[in-house]
Structure formats: C-alpha cells, structure tokens
PDB file of C-alpha atoms in Angstrom:
ATOM      1  CA  MET A 161      -0.008   0.004  -0.017  1.00 87.00           C
ATOM      2  CA  ASN A 162       1.293   3.456  -0.893  1.00 92.00           C
ATOM      3  CA  ILE A 163       0.654   5.687   2.108  1.00 96.00           C
ATOM      4  CA  THR A 164       0.298   9.417   1.458  1.00 95.00           C
ATOM      5  CA  GLY A 165       0.212  12.505   3.626  1.00 94.00           C
ATOM      6  CA  THR A 166      -3.587  12.506   3.314  1.00 92.00           C
ATOM      7  CA  HIS A 167      -3.708   9.059   4.913  1.00 96.00           C
ATOM      8  CA  LEU A 168      -1.796  10.346   7.921  1.00 96.00           C
ATOM      9  CA  ASN A 169      -3.956  13.488   8.116  1.00 94.00           C
ATOM     10  CA  TYR A 170      -7.156  11.449   7.993  1.00 95.00           C
ATOM     11  CA  TYR A 171      -5.722   8.937  10.483  1.00 97.00           C
ATOM     12  CA  GLN A 172      -5.350  11.791  12.978  1.00 95.00           C
ATOM     13  CA  VAL A 173      -8.774  13.328  12.228  1.00 95.00           C
ATOM     14  CA  CYS A 174     -11.055  10.318  11.749  1.00 95.00           C
ATOM     15  CA  LYS A 175     -10.408   6.611  11.165  1.00 97.00           C
ATOM     16  CA  ARG A 176     -13.729   6.279   9.259  1.00 96.00           C
ATOM     17  CA  LYS A 177     -12.723   9.081   6.849  1.00 94.00           C
ATOM     18  CA  LEU A 178      -9.361   7.337   6.384  1.00 96.00           C
ATOM     19  CA  TRP A 179     -11.053   4.017   5.522  1.00 97.00           C
ATOM     20  CA  LEU A 180     -13.584   5.582   3.143  1.00 95.00           C
ATOM     21  CA  PHE A 181     -10.894   7.605   1.339  1.00 94.00           C
ATOM     22  CA  ALA A 182      -8.480   4.655   1.077  1.00 95.00           C
ATOM     23  CA  ASN A 183     -11.294   2.395  -0.234  1.00 95.00           C
ATOM     24  CA  GLN A 184     -12.048   4.874  -3.074  1.00 91.00           C
ATOM     25  CA  ILE A 185     -15.190   6.349  -1.589  1.00 90.00           C
ATOM     26  CA  ASN A 186     -14.252   9.941  -2.399  1.00 85.00           C
ATOM     27  CA  MET A 187     -16.420  12.945  -1.538  1.00 78.00           C
ATOM     28  CA  GLU A 188     -13.791  15.687  -1.793  1.00 59.00           C
ATOM     29  CA  HIS A 189     -14.692  16.504  -5.402  1.00 55.00           C
ATOM     30  CA  THR A 190     -18.167  17.700  -4.292  1.00 55.00           C
ATOM     31  CA  SER A 191     -17.031  19.705  -1.269  1.00 52.00           C
ATOM     32  CA  ASP A 192     -17.052  23.477  -1.314  1.00 58.00           C
ATOM     33  CA  LEU A 193     -14.678  23.493   1.658  1.00 55.00           C
ATOM     34  CA  VAL A 194     -12.118  21.414  -0.257  1.00 52.00           C
ATOM     35  CA  TYR A 195     -12.480  23.718  -3.251  1.00 53.00           C
ATOM     36  CA  GLU A 196     -12.000  26.755  -1.006  1.00 60.00           C
ATOM     37  CA  GLY A 197      -8.826  25.196   0.369  1.00 53.00           C
ATOM     38  CA  LYS A 198      -7.475  24.619  -3.181  1.00 59.00           C
ATOM     39  CA  LEU A 199      -8.115  28.281  -3.998  1.00 57.00           C
ATOM     40  CA  ILE A 200      -6.249  29.375  -0.888  1.00 59.00           C
ATOM     41  CA  HIS A 201      -3.360  27.188  -1.934  1.00 51.00           C
ATOM     42  CA  GLU A 202      -3.288  28.552  -5.471  1.00 58.00           C
ATOM     43  CA  GLU A 203      -3.854  32.238  -4.697  1.00 61.00           C
ATOM     44  CA  SER A 204      -2.135  32.906  -1.355  1.00 60.00           C
ATOM     45  CA  TYR A 205       1.429  32.796  -2.636  1.00 59.00           C
ATOM     46  CA  PRO A 206       1.333  33.353  -6.444  1.00 58.00           C
ATOM     47  CA  GLN A 207       5.082  34.186  -6.551  1.00 62.00           C
ATOM     48  CA  ARG A 208       6.011  30.812  -5.141  1.00 56.00           C
ATOM     49  CA  SER A 209       5.220  28.712  -8.188  1.00 57.00           C
ATOM     50  CA  SER A 210       8.091  30.390 -10.020  1.00 61.00           C
ATOM     51  CA  LYS A 211      10.472  30.233  -7.032  1.00 63.00           C
ATOM     52  CA  TYR A 212       9.700  26.910  -5.437  1.00 69.00           C
ATOM     53  CA  GLU A 213       8.518  23.556  -6.748  1.00 68.00           C
ATOM     54  CA  GLU A 214       5.528  21.327  -6.109  1.00 78.00           C
ATOM     55  CA  VAL A 215       7.234  17.988  -5.447  1.00 86.00           C
ATOM     56  CA  GLU A 216       5.922  14.446  -5.754  1.00 90.00           C
ATOM     57  CA  LEU A 217       7.928  11.671  -4.116  1.00 92.00           C
ATOM     58  CA  ASN A 218       6.903   8.113  -3.235  1.00 91.00           C
ATOM     59  CA  GLY A 219       3.170   8.999  -3.475  1.00 88.00           C
ATOM     60  CA  ILE A 220       3.304  12.249  -1.480  1.00 93.00           C
ATOM     61  CA  LYS A 221       2.831  15.641  -2.985  1.00 90.00           C
ATOM     62  CA  VAL A 222       4.116  18.674  -1.114  1.00 92.00           C
ATOM     63  CA  ASP A 223       2.686  22.142  -1.824  1.00 85.00           C
ATOM     64  CA  PHE A 224       6.028  23.880  -2.192  1.00 90.00           C
ATOM     65  CA  TYR A 225       9.594  22.823  -1.688  1.00 93.00           C
ATOM     66  CA  ASP A 226      12.489  25.263  -1.382  1.00 91.00           C
ATOM     67  CA  PRO A 227      15.514  23.072  -2.409  1.00 91.00           C
ATOM     68  CA  ARG A 228      18.006  25.791  -1.587  1.00 91.00           C
ATOM     69  CA  ASN A 229      17.027  26.102   2.067  1.00 93.00           C
ATOM     70  CA  LYS A 230      15.536  22.564   2.328  1.00 95.00           C
ATOM     71  CA  VAL A 231      12.126  23.707   3.484  1.00 95.00           C
ATOM     72  CA  ILE A 232       8.718  22.145   2.717  1.00 96.00           C
ATOM     73  CA  HIS A 233       5.900  24.661   2.786  1.00 93.00           C
ATOM     74  CA  GLU A 234       2.472  23.191   3.489  1.00 91.00           C
ATOM     75  CA  ILE A 235      -0.518  25.557   3.146  1.00 88.00           C
ATOM     76  CA  LYS A 236      -3.778  24.980   5.056  1.00 90.00           C
ATOM     77  CA  LYS A 237      -6.970  26.913   5.237  1.00 85.00           C
ATOM     78  CA  SER A 238      -7.601  26.624   8.959  1.00 87.00           C
ATOM     79  CA  ASN A 239      -5.780  25.340  12.045  1.00 89.00           C
ATOM     80  CA  LYS A 240      -8.822  23.511  13.418  1.00 88.00           C
ATOM     81  CA  VAL A 241      -7.024  20.172  12.954  1.00 89.00           C
ATOM     82  CA  GLU A 242      -3.454  21.495  13.394  1.00 92.00           C
ATOM     83  CA  ARG A 243      -2.202  18.227  14.951  1.00 94.00           C
ATOM     84  CA  ALA A 244      -3.220  16.410  11.728  1.00 94.00           C
ATOM     85  CA  HIS A 245      -1.515  19.020   9.607  1.00 94.00           C
ATOM     86  CA  GLU A 246       1.616  18.753  11.681  1.00 96.00           C
ATOM     87  CA  LEU A 247       1.566  14.949  11.429  1.00 97.00           C
ATOM     88  CA  GLN A 248       1.116  15.168   7.645  1.00 96.00           C
ATOM     89  CA  LEU A 249       4.078  17.555   7.311  1.00 97.00           C
ATOM     90  CA  LYS A 250       6.266  15.392   9.556  1.00 97.00           C
ATOM     91  CA  TYR A 251       5.387  12.459   7.309  1.00 97.00           C
ATOM     92  CA  TYR A 252       6.604  14.455   4.334  1.00 97.00           C
ATOM     93  CA  LEU A 253       9.858  15.215   6.171  1.00 98.00           C
ATOM     94  CA  CYS A 254      10.214  11.493   6.920  1.00 97.00           C
ATOM     95  CA  VAL A 255       9.627  10.527   3.275  1.00 97.00           C
ATOM     96  CA  PHE A 256      12.215  13.004   2.109  1.00 97.00           C
ATOM     97  CA  GLU A 257      14.673  11.593   4.653  1.00 97.00           C
ATOM     98  CA  ARG A 258      13.957   8.020   3.602  1.00 97.00           C
ATOM     99  CA  ASN A 259      14.867   9.112   0.035  1.00 96.00           C
ATOM    100  CA  GLY A 260      18.231  10.548   1.094  1.00 96.00           C
ATOM    101  CA  ILE A 261      17.188  14.235   1.310  1.00 95.00           C
ATOM    102  CA  VAL A 262      18.263  14.980   4.901  1.00 95.00           C
ATOM    103  CA  GLY A 263      18.110  18.148   6.946  1.00 96.00           C
ATOM    104  CA  VAL A 264      14.747  19.228   5.621  1.00 97.00           C
ATOM    105  CA  THR A 265      12.432  21.295   7.837  1.00 97.00           C
ATOM    106  CA  GLY A 266       8.833  22.271   7.258  1.00 97.00           C
ATOM    107  CA  ILE A 267       6.614  25.309   7.596  1.00 96.00           C
ATOM    108  CA  LEU A 268       2.859  25.026   8.136  1.00 95.00           C
ATOM    109  CA  GLU A 269       1.234  28.116   6.729  1.00 92.00           C
ATOM    110  CA  TYR A 270      -2.256  29.416   7.450  1.00 92.00           C
ATOM    111  CA  PRO A 271      -2.534  32.446   5.171  1.00 88.00           C
ATOM    112  CA  ILE A 272      -6.020  33.472   6.312  1.00 86.00           C
ATOM    113  CA  LEU A 273      -4.844  33.468   9.921  1.00 91.00           C
ATOM    114  CA  ARG A 274      -1.522  34.955   9.004  1.00 91.00           C
ATOM    115  CA  LYS A 275       0.126  32.236  11.035  1.00 94.00           C
ATOM    116  CA  ARG A 276       3.253  30.117  10.339  1.00 94.00           C
ATOM    117  CA  ASP A 277       4.619  27.237  12.398  1.00 96.00           C
ATOM    118  CA  THR A 278       8.020  25.597  11.937  1.00 97.00           C
ATOM    119  CA  VAL A 279       7.991  21.779  12.021  1.00 97.00           C
ATOM    120  CA  VAL A 280      10.956  19.499  12.543  1.00 97.00           C
ATOM    121  CA  LEU A 281      11.234  15.736  12.611  1.00 97.00           C
ATOM    122  CA  SER A 282      12.494  14.101  15.838  1.00 97.00           C
ATOM    123  CA  GLU A 283      13.448  10.512  16.568  1.00 98.00           C
ATOM    124  CA  VAL A 284      10.223  10.097  18.499  1.00 98.00           C
ATOM    125  CA  ASP A 285       8.318  11.317  15.423  1.00 98.00           C
ATOM    126  CA  ARG A 286      10.129   8.747  13.212  1.00 98.00           C
ATOM    127  CA  GLU A 287       9.043   5.912  15.537  1.00 98.00           C
ATOM    128  CA  THR A 288       5.523   7.262  15.856  1.00 98.00           C
ATOM    129  CA  ILE A 289       5.181   7.488  12.082  1.00 98.00           C
ATOM    130  CA  LYS A 290       6.298   3.881  11.664  1.00 98.00           C
ATOM    131  CA  THR A 291       3.631   2.779  14.111  1.00 98.00           C
ATOM    132  CA  ILE A 292       0.959   4.905  12.502  1.00 98.00           C
ATOM    133  CA  GLU A 293       1.860   3.509   9.039  1.00 98.00           C
ATOM    134  CA  GLU A 294       1.268   0.018  10.396  1.00 98.00           C
ATOM    135  CA  GLU A 295      -2.072   1.087  11.914  1.00 98.00           C
ATOM    136  CA  ILE A 296      -3.141   2.733   8.697  1.00 98.00           C
ATOM    137  CA  VAL A 297      -2.545  -0.482   6.794  1.00 98.00           C
ATOM    138  CA  GLN A 298      -4.601  -2.435   9.347  1.00 98.00           C
ATOM    139  CA  ILE A 299      -7.499   0.072   9.172  1.00 98.00           C
ATOM    140  CA  VAL A 300      -7.485   0.319   5.396  1.00 97.00           C
ATOM    141  CA  GLU A 301      -7.277  -3.424   4.853  1.00 97.00           C
ATOM    142  CA  ASN A 302     -10.021  -4.194   7.306  1.00 97.00           C
ATOM    143  CA  GLU A 303     -13.150  -5.432   5.601  1.00 95.00           C
ATOM    144  CA  ASN A 304     -15.355  -3.230   7.766  1.00 95.00           C
ATOM    145  CA  CYS A 305     -15.481   0.523   7.887  1.00 95.00           C
ATOM    146  CA  PRO A 306     -14.812   1.961  11.372  1.00 95.00           C
ATOM    147  CA  PRO A 307     -17.978   3.118  13.138  1.00 93.00           C
ATOM    148  CA  LEU A 308     -19.157   6.731  13.018  1.00 92.00           C
ATOM    149  CA  ALA A 309     -17.403   8.813  15.622  1.00 90.00           C
ATOM    150  CA  LYS A 310     -19.524  11.898  16.102  1.00 90.00           C
ATOM    151  CA  LYS A 311     -17.172  14.847  16.560  1.00 91.00           C
ATOM    152  CA  ASN A 312     -17.498  18.641  16.395  1.00 89.00           C
ATOM    153  CA  ILE A 313     -15.479  18.801  13.189  1.00 89.00           C
ATOM    154  CA  CYS A 314     -17.851  16.421  11.338  1.00 91.00           C
ATOM    155  CA  ARG A 315     -19.965  19.280  10.023  1.00 88.00           C
ATOM    156  CA  ASN A 316     -16.995  20.587   8.062  1.00 85.00           C
ATOM    157  CA  CYS A 317     -16.065  17.197   6.598  1.00 88.00           C
ATOM    158  CA  SER A 318     -16.624  16.345   2.907  1.00 87.00           C
ATOM    159  CA  TYR A 319     -18.060  12.982   4.079  1.00 90.00           C
ATOM    160  CA  TYR A 320     -20.602  14.538   6.494  1.00 89.00           C
ATOM    161  CA  GLU A 321     -23.693  13.919   4.350  1.00 86.00           C
ATOM    162  CA  PHE A 322     -22.522  10.420   3.539  1.00 87.00           C
ATOM    163  CA  CYS A 323     -21.750   9.422   7.166  1.00 90.00           C
ATOM    164  CA  TYR A 324     -24.881  10.919   8.684  1.00 88.00           C
ATOM    165  CA  SER A 325     -27.236   9.612   6.042  1.00 83.00           C
ATOM    166  CA  THR A 326     -25.805   6.109   6.346  1.00 64.00           C
ATOM    167  CA  GLU A 327     -25.330   5.800  10.084  1.00 59.00           C
ATOM    168  CA  GLU A 328     -25.606   2.017   9.922  1.00 53.00           C
ATOM    169  CA  GLU A 329     -22.402   0.040   9.383  1.00 50.00           C
ATOM    170  CA  ILE A 330     -20.916   0.056   5.914  1.00 51.00           C
TER     171      ILE A 330
END
C-alpha cells in the first residue's frame, strides 16, 4: 500500500474518513470546503510557483519545496485540525529523509490566519510515524469501515452527508 500524507492526516482526524478515502469512496470533489482550500493554496502565494517547486515523491505531494534552504511549505486553510496538519508535514519530512534528502524542515502556513509554524522531525516522530503507518494499513485493509465517531469537526467534513445519512455500518 502506498501511504500518502492525506492518509496520515485522515488517520489523525477520523479513522472512518481514512477508511472511506483509502477504499475509493471519495467525496472531496463535491465539497465546497475542499475547493476553497485549493483556491487558498493557489492564490495565497502566487510568486512561489516560479520560485519553489511542487514535489511528488513516493506517493506524497508537497505544496512547495525550497531546495536551496531545504524547506517544505504546506498551506492549510484553517488550524482546526493542526495536529493532523503537523503529522502530515512530519510524514513528508520522513519520506524526504527516507529518500536521502536529509536536513529538511517544514513550515505550516495558514494564510487566512497569518500564522506560520516551523515543524521539525524528531526521533520520537520517526518511531511514531512507523507505528501509524502500520495502523493505517490495518485500518484500510479491514473489511469493515470503522464506526461513526461523532465529533465537532464532522460538520466541516466532505463525508458529512454520507456518514450521517448512512449511520448504519458500511
């Protein structure tokens, strides 16, 4: 299984969302919130596309990579699930490192909030990510979808209508 940053993000936010996404039940294409996030990514830093690169590596896709300073820039709309964003960025740092690109740091950027957080990868993070990767594989390969976990953030999820209209087990 090719694990992406989205898998780690969804793992942190909601195991059900992770399972649905990984099993090709995709709702993002119909979500206004997802579309809004894409616009923020595209329009917040227009000068970056000429200066930095969008990089794909082993199934991950980072928003912008500054190869000169070895910095991954990850742009997010809101910091409501900041821990998930941080885990996703740490995973990107880990993938770069696994591919021989060492000494990379990350910056989480929230342009609407005018907030930036620096993210670095520690030895504890490396071990945690290995464990999470194993758990992701177990969740995704399970025949059954995890049960609905009603959370405050559900209303902003692209799967909201799907989950709450099909509350029985999938």
